Short mmCIF file of C-alpha atoms and ligand atoms in Angstrom, two decimals:
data_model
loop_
_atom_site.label_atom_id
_atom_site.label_comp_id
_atom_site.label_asym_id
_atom_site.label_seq_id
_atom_site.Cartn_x
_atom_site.Cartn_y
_atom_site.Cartn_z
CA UNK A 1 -70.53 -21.69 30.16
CA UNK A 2 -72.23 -21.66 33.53
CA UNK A 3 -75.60 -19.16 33.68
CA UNK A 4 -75.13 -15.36 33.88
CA UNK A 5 -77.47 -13.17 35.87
CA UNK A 6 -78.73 -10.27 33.44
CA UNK A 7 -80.89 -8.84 36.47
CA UNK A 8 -82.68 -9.96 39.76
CA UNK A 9 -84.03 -13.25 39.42
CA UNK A 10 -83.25 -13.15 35.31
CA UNK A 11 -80.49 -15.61 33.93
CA UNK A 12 -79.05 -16.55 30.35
CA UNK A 13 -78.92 -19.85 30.67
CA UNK A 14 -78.46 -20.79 26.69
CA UNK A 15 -75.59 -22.25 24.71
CA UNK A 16 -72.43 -20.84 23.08
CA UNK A 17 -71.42 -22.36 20.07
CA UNK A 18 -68.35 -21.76 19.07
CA UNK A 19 -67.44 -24.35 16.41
CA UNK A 20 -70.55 -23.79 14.40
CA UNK A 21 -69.13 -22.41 11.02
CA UNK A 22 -72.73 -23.10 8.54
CA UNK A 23 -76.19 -22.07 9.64
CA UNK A 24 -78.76 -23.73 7.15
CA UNK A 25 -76.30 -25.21 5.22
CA UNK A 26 -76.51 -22.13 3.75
CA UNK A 27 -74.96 -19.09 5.74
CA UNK A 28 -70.86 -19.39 6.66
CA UNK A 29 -70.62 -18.20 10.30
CA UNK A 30 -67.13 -17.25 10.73
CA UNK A 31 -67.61 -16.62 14.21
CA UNK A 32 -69.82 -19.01 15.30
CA UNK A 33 -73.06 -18.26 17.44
CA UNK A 34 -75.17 -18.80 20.46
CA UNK A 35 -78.60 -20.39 21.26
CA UNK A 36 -79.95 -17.70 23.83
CA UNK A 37 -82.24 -19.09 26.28
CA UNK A 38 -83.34 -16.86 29.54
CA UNK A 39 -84.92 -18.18 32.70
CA UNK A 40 -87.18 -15.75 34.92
CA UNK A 41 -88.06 -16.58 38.24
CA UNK A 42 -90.93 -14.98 39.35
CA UNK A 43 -92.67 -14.86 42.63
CA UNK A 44 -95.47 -16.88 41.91
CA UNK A 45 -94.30 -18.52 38.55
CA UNK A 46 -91.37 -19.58 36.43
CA UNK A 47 -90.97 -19.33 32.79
CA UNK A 48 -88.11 -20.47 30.11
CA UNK A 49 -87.72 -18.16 27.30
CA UNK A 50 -86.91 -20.27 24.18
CA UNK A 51 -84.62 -23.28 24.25
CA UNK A 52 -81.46 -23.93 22.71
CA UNK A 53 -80.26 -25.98 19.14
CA UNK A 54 -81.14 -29.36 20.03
CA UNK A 55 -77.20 -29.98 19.31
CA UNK A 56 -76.86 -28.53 22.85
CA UNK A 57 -79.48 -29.39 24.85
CA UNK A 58 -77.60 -30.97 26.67
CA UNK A 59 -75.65 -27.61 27.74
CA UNK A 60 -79.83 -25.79 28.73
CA UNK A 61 -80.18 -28.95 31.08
CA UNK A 62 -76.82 -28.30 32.89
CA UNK A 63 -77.30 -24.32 33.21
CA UNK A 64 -81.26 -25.30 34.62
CA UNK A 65 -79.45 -28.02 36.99
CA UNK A 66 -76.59 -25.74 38.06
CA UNK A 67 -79.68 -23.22 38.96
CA UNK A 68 -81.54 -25.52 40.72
CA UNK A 69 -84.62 -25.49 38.80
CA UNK A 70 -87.27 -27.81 40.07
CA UNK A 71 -89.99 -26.36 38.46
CA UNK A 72 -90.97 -24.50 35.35
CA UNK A 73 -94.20 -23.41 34.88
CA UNK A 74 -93.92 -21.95 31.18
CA UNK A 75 -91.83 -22.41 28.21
CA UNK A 76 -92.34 -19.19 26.20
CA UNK A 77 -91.40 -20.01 22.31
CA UNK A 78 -90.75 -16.82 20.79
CA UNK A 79 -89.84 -18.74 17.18
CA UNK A 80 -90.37 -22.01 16.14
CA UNK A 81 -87.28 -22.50 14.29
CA UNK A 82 -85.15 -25.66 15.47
CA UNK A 83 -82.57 -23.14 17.00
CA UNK A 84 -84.53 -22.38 20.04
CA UNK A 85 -87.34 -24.51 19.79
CA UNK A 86 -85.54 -27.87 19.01
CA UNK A 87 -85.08 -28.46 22.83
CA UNK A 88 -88.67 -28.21 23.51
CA UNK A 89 -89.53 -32.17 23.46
CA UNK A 90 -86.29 -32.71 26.03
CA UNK A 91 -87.34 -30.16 28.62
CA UNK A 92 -91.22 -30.65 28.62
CA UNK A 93 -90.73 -34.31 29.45
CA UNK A 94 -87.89 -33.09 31.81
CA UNK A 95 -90.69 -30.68 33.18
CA UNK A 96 -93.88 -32.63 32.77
CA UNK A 97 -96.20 -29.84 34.02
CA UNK A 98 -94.46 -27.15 31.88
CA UNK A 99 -96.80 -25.19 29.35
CA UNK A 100 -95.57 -23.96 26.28
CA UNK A 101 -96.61 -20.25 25.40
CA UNK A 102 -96.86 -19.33 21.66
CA UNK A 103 -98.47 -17.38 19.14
CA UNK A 104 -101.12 -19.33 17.24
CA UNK A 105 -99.27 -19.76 14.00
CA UNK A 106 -96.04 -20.74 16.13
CA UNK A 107 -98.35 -23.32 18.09
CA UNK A 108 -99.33 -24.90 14.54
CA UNK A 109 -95.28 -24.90 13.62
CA UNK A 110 -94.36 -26.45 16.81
CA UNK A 111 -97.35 -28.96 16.21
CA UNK A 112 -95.72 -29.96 12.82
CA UNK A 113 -92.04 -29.72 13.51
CA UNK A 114 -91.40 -31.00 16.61
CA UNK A 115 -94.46 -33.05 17.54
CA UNK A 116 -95.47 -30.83 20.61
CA UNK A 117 -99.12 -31.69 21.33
CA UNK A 118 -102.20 -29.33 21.38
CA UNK A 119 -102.74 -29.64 24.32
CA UNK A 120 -99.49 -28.53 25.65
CA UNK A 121 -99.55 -24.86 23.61
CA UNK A 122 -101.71 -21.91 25.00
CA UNK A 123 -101.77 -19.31 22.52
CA UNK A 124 -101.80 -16.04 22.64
CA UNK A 125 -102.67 -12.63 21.01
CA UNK A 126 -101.15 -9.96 20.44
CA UNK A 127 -99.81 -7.70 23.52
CA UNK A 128 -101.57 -10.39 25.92
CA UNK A 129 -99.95 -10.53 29.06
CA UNK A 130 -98.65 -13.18 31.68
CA UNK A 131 -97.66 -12.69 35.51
CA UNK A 132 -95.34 -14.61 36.72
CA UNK A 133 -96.36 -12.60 40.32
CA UNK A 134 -94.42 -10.10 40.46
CA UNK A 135 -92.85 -9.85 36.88
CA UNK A 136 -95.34 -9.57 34.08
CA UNK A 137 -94.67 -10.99 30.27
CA UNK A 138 -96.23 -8.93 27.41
CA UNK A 139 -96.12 -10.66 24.13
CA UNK A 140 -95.52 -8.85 20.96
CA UNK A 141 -96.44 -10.39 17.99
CA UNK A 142 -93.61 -9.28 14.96
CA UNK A 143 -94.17 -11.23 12.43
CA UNK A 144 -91.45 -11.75 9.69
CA UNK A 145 -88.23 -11.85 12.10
CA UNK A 146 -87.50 -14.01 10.06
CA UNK A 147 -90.62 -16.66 10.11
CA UNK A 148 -94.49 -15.80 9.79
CA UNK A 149 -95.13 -16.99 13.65
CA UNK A 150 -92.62 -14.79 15.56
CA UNK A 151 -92.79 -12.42 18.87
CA UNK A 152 -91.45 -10.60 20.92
CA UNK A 153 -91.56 -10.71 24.84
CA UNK A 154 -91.22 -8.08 27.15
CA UNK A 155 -90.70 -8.41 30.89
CA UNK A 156 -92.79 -4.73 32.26
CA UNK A 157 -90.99 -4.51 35.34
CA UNK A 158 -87.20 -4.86 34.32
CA UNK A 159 -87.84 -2.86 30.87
CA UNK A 160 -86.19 -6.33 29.17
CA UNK A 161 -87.26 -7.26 25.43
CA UNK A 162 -86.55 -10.55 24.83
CA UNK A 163 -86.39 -10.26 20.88
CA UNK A 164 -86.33 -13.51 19.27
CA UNK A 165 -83.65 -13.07 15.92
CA UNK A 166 -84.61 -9.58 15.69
CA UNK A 167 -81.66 -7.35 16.83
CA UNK A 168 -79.28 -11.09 16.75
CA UNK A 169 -76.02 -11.53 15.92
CA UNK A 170 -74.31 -14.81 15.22
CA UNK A 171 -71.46 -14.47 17.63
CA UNK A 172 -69.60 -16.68 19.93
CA UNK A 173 -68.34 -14.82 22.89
CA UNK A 174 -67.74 -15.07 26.22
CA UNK A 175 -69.54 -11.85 27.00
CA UNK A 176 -72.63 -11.73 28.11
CA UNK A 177 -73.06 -8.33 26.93
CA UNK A 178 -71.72 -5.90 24.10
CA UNK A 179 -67.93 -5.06 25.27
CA UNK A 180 -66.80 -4.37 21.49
CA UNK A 181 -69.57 -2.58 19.34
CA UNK A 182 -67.23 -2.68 16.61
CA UNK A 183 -67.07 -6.28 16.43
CA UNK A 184 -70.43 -6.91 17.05
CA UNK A 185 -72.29 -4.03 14.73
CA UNK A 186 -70.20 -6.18 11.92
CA UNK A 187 -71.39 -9.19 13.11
CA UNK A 188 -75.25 -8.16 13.68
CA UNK A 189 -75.16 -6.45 9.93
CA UNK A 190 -74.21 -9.61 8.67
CA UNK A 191 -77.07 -11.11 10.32
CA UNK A 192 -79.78 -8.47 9.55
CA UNK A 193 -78.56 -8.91 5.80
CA UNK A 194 -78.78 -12.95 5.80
CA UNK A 195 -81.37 -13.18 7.62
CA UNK A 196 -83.38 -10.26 8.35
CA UNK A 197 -83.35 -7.94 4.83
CA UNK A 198 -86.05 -9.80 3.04
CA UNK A 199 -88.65 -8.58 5.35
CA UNK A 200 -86.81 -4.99 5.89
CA UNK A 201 -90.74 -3.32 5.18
CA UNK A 202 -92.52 -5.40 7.00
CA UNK A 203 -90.29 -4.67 10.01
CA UNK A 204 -90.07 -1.24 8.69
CA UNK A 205 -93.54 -1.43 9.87
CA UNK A 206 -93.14 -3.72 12.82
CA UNK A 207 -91.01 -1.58 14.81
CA UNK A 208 -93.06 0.97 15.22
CA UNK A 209 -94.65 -1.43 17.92
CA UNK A 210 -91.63 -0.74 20.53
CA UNK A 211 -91.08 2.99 19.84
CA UNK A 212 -92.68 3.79 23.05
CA UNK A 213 -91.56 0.78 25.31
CA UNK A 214 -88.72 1.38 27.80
CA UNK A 215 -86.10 -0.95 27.21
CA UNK A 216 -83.17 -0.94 29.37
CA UNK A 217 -81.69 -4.47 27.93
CA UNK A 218 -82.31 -6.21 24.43
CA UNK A 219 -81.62 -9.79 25.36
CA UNK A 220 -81.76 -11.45 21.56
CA UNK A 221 -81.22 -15.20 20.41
CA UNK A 222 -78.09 -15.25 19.15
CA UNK A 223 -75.08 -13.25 19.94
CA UNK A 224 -74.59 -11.18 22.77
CA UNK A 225 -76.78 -8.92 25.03
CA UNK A 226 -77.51 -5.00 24.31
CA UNK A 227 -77.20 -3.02 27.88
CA UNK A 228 -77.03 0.06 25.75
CA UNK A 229 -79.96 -0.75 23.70
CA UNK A 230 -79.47 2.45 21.20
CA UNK A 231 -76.68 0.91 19.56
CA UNK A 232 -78.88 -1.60 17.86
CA UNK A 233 -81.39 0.25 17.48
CA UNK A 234 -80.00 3.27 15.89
CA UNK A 235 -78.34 0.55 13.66
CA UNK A 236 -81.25 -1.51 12.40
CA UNK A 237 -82.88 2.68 12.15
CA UNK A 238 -79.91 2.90 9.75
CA UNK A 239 -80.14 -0.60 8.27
CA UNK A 240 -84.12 -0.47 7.48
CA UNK A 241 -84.86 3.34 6.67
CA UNK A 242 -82.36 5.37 5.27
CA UNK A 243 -81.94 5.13 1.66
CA UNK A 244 -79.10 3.77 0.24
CA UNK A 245 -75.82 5.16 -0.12
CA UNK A 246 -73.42 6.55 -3.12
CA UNK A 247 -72.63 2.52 -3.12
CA UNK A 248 -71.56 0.13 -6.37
CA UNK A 249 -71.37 -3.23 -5.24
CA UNK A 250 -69.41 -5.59 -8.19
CA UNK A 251 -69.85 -9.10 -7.58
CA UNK A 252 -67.78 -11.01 -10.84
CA UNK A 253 -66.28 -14.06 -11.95
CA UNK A 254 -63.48 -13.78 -14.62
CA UNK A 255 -62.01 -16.70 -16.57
CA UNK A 256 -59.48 -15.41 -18.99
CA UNK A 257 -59.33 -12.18 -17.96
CA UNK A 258 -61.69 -10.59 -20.22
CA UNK A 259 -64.05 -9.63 -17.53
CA UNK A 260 -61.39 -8.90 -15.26
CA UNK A 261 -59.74 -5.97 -17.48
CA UNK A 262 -63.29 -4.38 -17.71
CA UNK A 263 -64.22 -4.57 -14.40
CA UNK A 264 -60.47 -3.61 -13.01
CA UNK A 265 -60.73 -0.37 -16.15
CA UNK A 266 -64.52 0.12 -14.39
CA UNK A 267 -64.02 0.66 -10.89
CA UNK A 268 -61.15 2.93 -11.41
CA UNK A 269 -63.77 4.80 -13.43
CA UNK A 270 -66.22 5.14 -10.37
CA UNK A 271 -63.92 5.96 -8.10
CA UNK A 272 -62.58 8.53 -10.20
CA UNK A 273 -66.04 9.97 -9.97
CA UNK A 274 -66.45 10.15 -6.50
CA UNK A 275 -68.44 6.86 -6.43
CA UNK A 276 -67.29 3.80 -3.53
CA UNK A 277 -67.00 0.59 -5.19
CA UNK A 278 -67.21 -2.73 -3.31
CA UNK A 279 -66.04 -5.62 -5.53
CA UNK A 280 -66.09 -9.24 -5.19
CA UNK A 281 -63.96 -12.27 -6.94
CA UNK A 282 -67.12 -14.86 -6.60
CA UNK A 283 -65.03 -17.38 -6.94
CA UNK A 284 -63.44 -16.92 -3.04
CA UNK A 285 -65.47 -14.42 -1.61
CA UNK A 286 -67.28 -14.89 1.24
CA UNK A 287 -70.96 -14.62 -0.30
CA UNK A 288 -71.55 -12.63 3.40
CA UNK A 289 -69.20 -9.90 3.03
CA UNK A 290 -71.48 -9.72 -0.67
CA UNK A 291 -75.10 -9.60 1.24
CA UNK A 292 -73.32 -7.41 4.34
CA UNK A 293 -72.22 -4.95 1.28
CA UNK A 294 -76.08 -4.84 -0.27
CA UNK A 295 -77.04 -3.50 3.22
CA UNK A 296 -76.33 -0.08 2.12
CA UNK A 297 -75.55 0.07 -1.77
CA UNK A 298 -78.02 2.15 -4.31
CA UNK A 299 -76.19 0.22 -7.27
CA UNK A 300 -75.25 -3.39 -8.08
CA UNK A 301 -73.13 -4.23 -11.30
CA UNK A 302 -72.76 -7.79 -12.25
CA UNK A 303 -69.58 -8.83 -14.03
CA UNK A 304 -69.80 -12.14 -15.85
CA UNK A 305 -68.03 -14.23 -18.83
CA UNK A 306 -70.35 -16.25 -20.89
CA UNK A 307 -70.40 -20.27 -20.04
CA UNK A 308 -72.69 -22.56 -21.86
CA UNK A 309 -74.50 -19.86 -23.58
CA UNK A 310 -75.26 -18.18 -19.76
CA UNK A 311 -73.93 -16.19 -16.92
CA UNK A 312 -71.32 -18.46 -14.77
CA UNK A 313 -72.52 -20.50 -11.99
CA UNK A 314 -71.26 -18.55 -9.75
CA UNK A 315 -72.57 -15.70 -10.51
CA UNK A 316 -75.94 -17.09 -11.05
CA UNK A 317 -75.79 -18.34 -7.32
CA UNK A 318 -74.69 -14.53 -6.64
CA UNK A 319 -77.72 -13.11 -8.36
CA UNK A 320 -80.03 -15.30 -7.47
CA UNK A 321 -78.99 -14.60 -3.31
CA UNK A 322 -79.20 -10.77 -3.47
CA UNK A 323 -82.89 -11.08 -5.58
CA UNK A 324 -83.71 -13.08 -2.51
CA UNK A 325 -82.04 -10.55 0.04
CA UNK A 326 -84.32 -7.69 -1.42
CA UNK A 327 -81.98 -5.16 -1.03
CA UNK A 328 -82.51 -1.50 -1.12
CA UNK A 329 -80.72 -1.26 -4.63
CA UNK A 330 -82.39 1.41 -7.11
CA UNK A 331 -80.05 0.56 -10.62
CA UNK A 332 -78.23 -2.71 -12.13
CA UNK A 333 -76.21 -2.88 -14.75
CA UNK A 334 -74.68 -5.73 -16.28
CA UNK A 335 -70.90 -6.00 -17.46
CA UNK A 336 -69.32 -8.89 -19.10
CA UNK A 337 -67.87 -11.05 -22.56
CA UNK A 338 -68.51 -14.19 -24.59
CA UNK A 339 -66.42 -15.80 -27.01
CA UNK A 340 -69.33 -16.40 -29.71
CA UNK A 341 -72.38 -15.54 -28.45
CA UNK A 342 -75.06 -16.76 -25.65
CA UNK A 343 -78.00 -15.32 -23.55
CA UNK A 344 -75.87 -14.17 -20.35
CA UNK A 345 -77.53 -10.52 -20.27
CA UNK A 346 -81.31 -11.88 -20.31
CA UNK A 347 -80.50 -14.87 -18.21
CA UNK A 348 -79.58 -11.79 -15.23
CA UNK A 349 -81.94 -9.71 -15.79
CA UNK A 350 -84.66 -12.94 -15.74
CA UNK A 351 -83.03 -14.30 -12.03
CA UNK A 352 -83.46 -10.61 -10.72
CA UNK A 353 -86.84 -9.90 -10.53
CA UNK A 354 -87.72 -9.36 -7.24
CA UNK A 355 -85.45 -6.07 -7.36
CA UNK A 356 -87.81 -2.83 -7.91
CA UNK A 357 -84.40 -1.63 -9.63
CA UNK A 358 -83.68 0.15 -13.24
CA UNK A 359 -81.76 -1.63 -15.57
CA UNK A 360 -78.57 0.41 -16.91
CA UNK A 361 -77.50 -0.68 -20.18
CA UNK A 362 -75.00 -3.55 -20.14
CA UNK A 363 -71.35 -3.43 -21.50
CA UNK A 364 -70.71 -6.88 -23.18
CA UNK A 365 -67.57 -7.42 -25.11
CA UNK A 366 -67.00 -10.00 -27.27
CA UNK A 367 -63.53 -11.67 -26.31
CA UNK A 368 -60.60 -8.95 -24.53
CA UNK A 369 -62.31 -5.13 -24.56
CA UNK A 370 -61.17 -2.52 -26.63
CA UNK A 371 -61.37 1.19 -26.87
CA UNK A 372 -64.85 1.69 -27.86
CA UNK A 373 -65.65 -0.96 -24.91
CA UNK A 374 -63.77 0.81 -22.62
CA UNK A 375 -66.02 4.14 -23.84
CA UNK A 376 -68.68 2.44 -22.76
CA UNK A 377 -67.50 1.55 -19.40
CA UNK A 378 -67.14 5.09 -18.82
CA UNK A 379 -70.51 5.83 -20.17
CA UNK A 380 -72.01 3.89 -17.31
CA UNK A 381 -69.72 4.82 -14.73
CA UNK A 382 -70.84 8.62 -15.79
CA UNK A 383 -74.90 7.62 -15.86
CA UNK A 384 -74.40 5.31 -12.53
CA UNK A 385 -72.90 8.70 -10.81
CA UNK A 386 -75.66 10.97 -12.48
CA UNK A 387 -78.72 8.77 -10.98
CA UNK A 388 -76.60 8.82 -7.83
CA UNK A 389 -76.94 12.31 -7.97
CA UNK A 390 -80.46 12.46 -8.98
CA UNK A 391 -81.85 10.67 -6.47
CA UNK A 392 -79.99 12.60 -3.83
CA UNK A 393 -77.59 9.64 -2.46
CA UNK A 394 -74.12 11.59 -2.54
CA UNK A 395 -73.68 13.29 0.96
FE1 FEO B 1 -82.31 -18.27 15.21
FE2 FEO B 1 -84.78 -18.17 13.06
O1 FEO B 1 -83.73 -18.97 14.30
#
């Protein structure tokens, strides 16, 4: 895709990819993403927000030819992650006198990762600014979104914030900007919960910072541009702040059906109780849709069959991703079988300890659960919607 003008002398000039389907080798991305990279030509000076994946770097160079770019003065590296900085080496030799503008702990990444030298980094502090004549960049430092060295840059006179990850969404479009906030508050959830949710109070804190800017446009990363900035903000408002909702999120793995009876006989039990259940088959769920669920849940309850005297693999990967996602949950509980015994139940509660959440008691069965089992299933269901209701999360 050629470059798009955003505003007067201010192009996206970055990379869609639309094949991409892992991120990390980690994180599916079912709709692929974009490597957002702006240029702003000032009247004195000319700077290059971020780069591009160095996958595409050939696709930066063609946007910067097509604009007839003879000169850039500054490459400002928001983040030093690979993503947008992995282009760096290509266009400083393409641009020889370039500078590259960073924080001080991103110049010391870009240092180590891609081999940028010292001298070719001015740092700066936070809220320094830098005219470009008549446009003026004010760096923000925001740590945490989603690496220690991130900011934020804001251009003063066209009320732009050029966000870094923060506010991102991985997804490929031909839109420059949001045309279907439906698809795209999906898509950005998924990315705040991936990517952003470990460090939800430390933004929490964070975005107090640009509470009083004027911002007209949120040009992110990845995914495409806010011209109605609310909409993502009112979103990540939602996403970081409230607490969580009348939510049970039921990530399992069944075998021989054991597990599945008691977690089929326990979700009919919430629901009969007014409570929403989300429940995932971890052996073909999209582990996503899982964190993307988390978002907004007061409850998770993990249903798992005893293998090799422990919880399944699966479910162990499961566990051990939403203890990493820090989600908002305030109870766990535990559901599950064994055939002859086993350490499942400890081996849970051991990988989650990162969540600041109380432990409901478990429901293990041994082999196919019978009546007194499926008592206790709707003993939990009852004390699940009871701390629901203590703690003020049913509308
Ligand atoms: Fe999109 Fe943290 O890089």
């Amino acid at each position: 895709m050629k470059p798009r003008k955003l505003k007067a002398n201010i192009y996206w000039v970055g990379a869609v990819d639309w094949d991409r389907r892992l991120f990390d080798e980690l994180i599916p991305l079912p709709d692929g993403t974009s490597y957002n990279a702006y240029l702003v030509k000032g009247g004195e000076k000319t700077a290059l927000i971020d780069t591009v994946d160095p996958s595409m770097t050939n696709v930066l160079i063609d946007n910067l030819n097509h604009l007839e770019v003879k000169n850039i003065d500054y490459v400002i590296a928001n983040h030093a992650e690979q993503d947008h900085s992995g282009s760096l080496p290509q266009i400083l030799k393409l641009y020889p006198t370039a500078m590259v503008v960073a924080t001080p702990k991103c110049k010391d990444l870009l240092m180590n990762l891609l081999l940028i030298p010292e001298s070719k980094i001015i740092p700066v502090e936070d809220r320094e600014t830098l005219s470009l004549g008549d446009k003026t960049l004010e760096f923000i430092h925001f740590p945490w979104v989603h690496w220690p060295e991130t900011m934020l840059s804001y251009l003063r006179e066209d009320k732009v914030l050029l966000s870094c990850d923060l506010f991102g969404s991985h997804f490929a479009t031909s839109d420059l900007y949001v045309i279907d906030e439906a698809t795209v508050y999906d898509a950005a959830k998924r990315y705040y919960a991936e990517i952003m949710m470990p460090f939800r109070t430390v933004i929490q804190g964070n975005l107090k910072k640009i509470e009083d800017l004027q911002i007209d446009v949120i040009a992110p990363s990845h995914g495409p541009i806010y011209d109605k900035p609310e909409f993502i903000l009112e979103a990540y408002r939602d996403w970081v702040y409230t607490p969580p909702k009348n939510i049970v999120v039921l990530p399992y793995v069944s075998m021989h059906g054991s597990t599945k009876k008691m977690v089929e006989y326990f979700v009919s039990a919430l629901v009969e109780r007014g409570v929403t259940v989300k429940q995932f088959d971890l052996a073909k769920t999209d582990i996503g849709k899982l964190a993307i669920a988390l978002v907004d849940a007061a409850t998770i309850v993990i249903g798992s069959p005893t293998v090799l005297v422990g919880p399944h693999p699966n479910v162990v990967y499961a566990v051990y991703l939403a203890n990493a996602l820090r989600p908002k949950l305030k109870f766990a509980s535990i559901i599950g079988s064994y055939g002859w015994g086993g350490k499942m139940v400890e081996q849970i509660k051991g990988i989650l300890s990162n969540l600041k959440v109380e432990l409901l008691e478990p429901v293990i069965t041994r082999g196919f659960p019978k009546e007194e089992n499926l008592k206790a299933l709707d003993k939990l269901a009852d004390e699940i919607l009871d701390k629901h209701k203590e703690h003020n999360l049913i509308d």
